[in-house]
mmCIF file of N, CA and C in Angstrom:
data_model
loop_
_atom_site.group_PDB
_atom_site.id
_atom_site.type_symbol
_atom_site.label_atom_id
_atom_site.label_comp_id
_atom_site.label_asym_id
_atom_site.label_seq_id
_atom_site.Cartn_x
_atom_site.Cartn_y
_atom_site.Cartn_z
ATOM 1 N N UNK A 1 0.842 -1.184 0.000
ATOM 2 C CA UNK A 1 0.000 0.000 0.000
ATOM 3 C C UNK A 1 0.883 1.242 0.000
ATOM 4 N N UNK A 2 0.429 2.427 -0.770
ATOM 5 C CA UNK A 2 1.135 3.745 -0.786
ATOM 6 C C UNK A 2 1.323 4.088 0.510
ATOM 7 N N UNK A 3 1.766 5.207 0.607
ATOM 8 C CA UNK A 3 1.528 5.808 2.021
ATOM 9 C C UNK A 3 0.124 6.469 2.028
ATOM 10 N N UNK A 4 -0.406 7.177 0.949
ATOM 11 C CA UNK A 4 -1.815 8.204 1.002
ATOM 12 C C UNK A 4 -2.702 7.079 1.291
ATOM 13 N N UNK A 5 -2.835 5.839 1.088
ATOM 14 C CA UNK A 5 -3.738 4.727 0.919
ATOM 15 C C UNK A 5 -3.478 4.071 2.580
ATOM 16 N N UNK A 6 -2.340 3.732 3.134
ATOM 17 C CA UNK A 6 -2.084 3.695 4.408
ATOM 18 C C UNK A 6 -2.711 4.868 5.516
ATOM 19 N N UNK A 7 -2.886 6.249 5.182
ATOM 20 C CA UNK A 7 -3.376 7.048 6.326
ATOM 21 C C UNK A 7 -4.367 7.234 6.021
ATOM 22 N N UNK A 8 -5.053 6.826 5.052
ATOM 23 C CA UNK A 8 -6.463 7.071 4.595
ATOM 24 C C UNK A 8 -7.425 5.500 5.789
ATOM 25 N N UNK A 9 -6.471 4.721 5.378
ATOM 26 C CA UNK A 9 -7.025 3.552 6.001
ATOM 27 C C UNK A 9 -7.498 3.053 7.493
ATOM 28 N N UNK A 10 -6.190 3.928 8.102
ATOM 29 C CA UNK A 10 -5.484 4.311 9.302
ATOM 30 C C UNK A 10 -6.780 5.292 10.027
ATOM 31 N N UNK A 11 -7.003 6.366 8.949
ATOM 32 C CA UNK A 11 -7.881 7.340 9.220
ATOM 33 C C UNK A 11 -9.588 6.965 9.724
ATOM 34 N N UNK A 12 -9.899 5.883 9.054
ATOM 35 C CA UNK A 12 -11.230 5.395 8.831
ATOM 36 C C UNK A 12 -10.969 4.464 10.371
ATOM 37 N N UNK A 13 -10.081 3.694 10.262
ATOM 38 C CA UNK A 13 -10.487 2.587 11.405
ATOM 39 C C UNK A 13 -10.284 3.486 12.529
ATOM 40 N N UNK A 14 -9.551 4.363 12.735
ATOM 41 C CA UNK A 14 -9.683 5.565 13.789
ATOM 42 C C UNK A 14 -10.945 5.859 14.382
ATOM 43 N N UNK A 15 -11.826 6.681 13.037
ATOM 44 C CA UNK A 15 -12.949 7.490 13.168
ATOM 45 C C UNK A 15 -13.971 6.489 13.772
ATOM 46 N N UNK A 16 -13.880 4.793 13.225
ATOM 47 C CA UNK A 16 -14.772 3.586 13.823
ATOM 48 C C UNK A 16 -14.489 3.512 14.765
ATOM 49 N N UNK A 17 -13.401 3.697 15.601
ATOM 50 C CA UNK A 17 -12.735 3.119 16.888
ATOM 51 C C UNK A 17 -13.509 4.178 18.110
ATOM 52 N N UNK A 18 -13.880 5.504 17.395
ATOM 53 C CA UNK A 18 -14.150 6.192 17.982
ATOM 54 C C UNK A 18 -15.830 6.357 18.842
ATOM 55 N N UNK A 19 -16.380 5.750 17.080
ATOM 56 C CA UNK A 19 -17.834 5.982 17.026
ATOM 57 C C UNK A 19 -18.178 4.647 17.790
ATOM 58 N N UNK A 20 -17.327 3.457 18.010
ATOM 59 C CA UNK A 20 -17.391 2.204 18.369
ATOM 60 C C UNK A 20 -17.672 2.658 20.091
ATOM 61 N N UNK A 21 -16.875 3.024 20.688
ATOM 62 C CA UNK A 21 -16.803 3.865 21.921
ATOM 63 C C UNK A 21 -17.933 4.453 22.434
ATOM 64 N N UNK A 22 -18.447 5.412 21.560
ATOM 65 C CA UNK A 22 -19.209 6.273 21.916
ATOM 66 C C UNK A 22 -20.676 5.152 22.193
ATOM 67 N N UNK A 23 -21.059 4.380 21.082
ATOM 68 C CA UNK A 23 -22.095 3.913 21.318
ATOM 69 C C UNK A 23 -21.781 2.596 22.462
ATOM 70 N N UNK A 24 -20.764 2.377 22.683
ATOM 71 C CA UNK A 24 -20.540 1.320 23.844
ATOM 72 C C UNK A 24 -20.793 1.814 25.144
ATOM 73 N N UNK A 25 -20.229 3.557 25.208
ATOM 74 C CA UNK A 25 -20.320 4.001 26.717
ATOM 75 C C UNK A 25 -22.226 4.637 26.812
ATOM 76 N N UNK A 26 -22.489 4.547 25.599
ATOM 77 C CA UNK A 26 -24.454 5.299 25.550
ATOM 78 C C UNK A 26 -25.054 3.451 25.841
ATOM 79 N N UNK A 27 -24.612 2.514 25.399
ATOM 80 C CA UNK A 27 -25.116 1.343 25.782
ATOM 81 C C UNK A 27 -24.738 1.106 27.320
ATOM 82 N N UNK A 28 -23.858 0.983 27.711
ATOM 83 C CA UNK A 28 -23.545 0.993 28.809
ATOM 84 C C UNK A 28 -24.526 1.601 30.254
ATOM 85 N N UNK A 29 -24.842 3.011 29.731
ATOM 86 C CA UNK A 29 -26.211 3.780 30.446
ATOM 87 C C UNK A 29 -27.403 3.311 30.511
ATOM 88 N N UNK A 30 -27.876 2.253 29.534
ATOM 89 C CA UNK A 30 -29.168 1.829 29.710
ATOM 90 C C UNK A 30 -28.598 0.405 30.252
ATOM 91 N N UNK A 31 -27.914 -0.163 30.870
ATOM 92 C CA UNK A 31 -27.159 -1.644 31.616
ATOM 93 C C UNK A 31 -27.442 -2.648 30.593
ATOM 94 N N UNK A 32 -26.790 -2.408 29.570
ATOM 95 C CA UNK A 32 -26.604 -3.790 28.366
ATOM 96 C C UNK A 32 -25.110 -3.910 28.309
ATOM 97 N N UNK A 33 -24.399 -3.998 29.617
ATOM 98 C CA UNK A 33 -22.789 -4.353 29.776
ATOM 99 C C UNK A 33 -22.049 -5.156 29.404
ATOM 100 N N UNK A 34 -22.919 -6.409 29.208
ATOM 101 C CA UNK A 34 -22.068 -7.352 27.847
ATOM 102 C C UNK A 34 -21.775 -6.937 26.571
ATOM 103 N N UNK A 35 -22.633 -6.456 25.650
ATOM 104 C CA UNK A 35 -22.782 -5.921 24.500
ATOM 105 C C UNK A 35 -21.660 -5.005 24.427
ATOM 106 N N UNK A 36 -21.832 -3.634 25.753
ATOM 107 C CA UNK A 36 -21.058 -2.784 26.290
ATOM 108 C C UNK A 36 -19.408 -3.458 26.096
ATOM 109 N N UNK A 37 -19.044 -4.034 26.595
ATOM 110 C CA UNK A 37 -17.595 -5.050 26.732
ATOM 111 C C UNK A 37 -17.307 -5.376 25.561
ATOM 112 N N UNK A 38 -17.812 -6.037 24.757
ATOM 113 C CA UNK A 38 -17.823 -6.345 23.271
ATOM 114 C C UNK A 38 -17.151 -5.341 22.498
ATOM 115 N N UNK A 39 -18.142 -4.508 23.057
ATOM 116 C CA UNK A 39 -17.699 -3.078 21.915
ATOM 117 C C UNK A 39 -16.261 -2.331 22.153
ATOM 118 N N UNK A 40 -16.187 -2.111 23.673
ATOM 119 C CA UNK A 40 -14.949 -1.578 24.001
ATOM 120 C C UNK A 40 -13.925 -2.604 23.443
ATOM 121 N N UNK A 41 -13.959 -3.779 23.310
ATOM 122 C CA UNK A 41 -12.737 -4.573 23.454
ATOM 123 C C UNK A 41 -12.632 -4.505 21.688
ATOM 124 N N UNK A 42 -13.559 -4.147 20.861
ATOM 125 C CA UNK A 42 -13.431 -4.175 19.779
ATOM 126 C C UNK A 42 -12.745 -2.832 19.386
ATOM 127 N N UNK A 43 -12.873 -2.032 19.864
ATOM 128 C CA UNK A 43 -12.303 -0.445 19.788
ATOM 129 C C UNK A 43 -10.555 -0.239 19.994
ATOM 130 N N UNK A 44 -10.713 -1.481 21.031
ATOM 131 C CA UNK A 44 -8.919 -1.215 21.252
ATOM 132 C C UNK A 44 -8.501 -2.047 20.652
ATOM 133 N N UNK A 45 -9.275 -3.512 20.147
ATOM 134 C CA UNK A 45 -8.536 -4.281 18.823
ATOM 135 C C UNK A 45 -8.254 -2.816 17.612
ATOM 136 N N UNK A 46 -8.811 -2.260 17.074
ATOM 137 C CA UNK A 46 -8.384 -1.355 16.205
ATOM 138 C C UNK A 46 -7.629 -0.549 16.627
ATOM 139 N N UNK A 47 -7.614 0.091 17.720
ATOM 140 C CA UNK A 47 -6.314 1.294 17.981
ATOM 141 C C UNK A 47 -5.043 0.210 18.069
ATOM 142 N N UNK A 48 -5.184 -0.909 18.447
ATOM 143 C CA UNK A 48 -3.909 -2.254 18.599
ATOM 144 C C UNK A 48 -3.407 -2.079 16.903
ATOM 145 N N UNK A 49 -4.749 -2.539 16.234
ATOM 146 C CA UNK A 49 -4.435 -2.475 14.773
ATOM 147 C C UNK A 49 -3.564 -1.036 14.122
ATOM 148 N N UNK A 50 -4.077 -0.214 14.684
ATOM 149 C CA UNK A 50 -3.679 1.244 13.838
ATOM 150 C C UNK A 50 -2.204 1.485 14.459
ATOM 151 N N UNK A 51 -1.854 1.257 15.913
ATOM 152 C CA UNK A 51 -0.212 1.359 16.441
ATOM 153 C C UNK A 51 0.777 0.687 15.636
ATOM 154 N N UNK A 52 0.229 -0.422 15.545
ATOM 155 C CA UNK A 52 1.254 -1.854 14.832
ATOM 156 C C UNK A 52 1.133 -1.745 13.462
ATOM 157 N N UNK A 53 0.745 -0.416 12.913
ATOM 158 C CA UNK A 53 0.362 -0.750 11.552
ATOM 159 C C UNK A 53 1.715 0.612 10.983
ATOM 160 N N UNK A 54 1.180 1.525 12.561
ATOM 161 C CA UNK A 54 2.021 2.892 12.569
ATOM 162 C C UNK A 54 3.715 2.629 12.553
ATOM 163 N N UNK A 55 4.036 1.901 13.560
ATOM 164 C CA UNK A 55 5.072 1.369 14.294
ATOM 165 C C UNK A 55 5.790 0.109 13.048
ATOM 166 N N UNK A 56 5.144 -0.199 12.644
ATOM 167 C CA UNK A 56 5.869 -1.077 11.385
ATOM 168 C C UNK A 56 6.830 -0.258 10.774
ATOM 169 N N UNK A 57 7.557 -0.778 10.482
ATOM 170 C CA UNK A 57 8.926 -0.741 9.416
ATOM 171 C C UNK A 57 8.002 -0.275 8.248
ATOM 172 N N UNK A 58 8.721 0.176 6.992
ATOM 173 C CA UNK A 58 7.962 0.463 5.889
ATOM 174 C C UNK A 58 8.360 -0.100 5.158
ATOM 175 N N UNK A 59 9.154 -1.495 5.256
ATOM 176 C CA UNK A 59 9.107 -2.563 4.430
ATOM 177 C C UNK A 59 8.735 -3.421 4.705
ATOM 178 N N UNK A 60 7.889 -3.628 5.831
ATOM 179 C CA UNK A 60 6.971 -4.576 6.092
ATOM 180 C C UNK A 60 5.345 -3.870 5.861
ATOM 181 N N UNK A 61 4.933 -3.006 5.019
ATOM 182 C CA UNK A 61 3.364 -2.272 5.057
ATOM 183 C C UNK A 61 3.502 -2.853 3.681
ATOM 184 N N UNK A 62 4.414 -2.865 3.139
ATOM 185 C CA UNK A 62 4.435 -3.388 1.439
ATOM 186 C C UNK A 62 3.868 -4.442 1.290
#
């Protein structure tokens, strides 16, 4: 992948990671805390994804 195609990508799973959050901590308020858990743990699988993606060598994104 280019680099413009890498922060574009980077960019999107961000903005999900975010919106992922938001509706986990508004679920959370009405006590659906499993669902709640799900979601958070899915939010930091992507920020996991977006570090290790950052933090790579740039001959390993190729």
């Amino acid at each position: 992948m280019d680099k413009k195609r890498l922060l574009l990508t980077m960019g999107q799973v961000m903005i999900g990671a975010i919106f992922t959050l938001i509706l986990a901590f508004q679920l959370w308020k009405y006590d659906m805390k499993v669902i709640s858990i799900i979601l958070i743990s899915t939010a930091i699988c992507q920020y996991i994804f977006i570090f290790k993606k950052a933090l790579s060598s740039p001959k390993k994104r190729k």
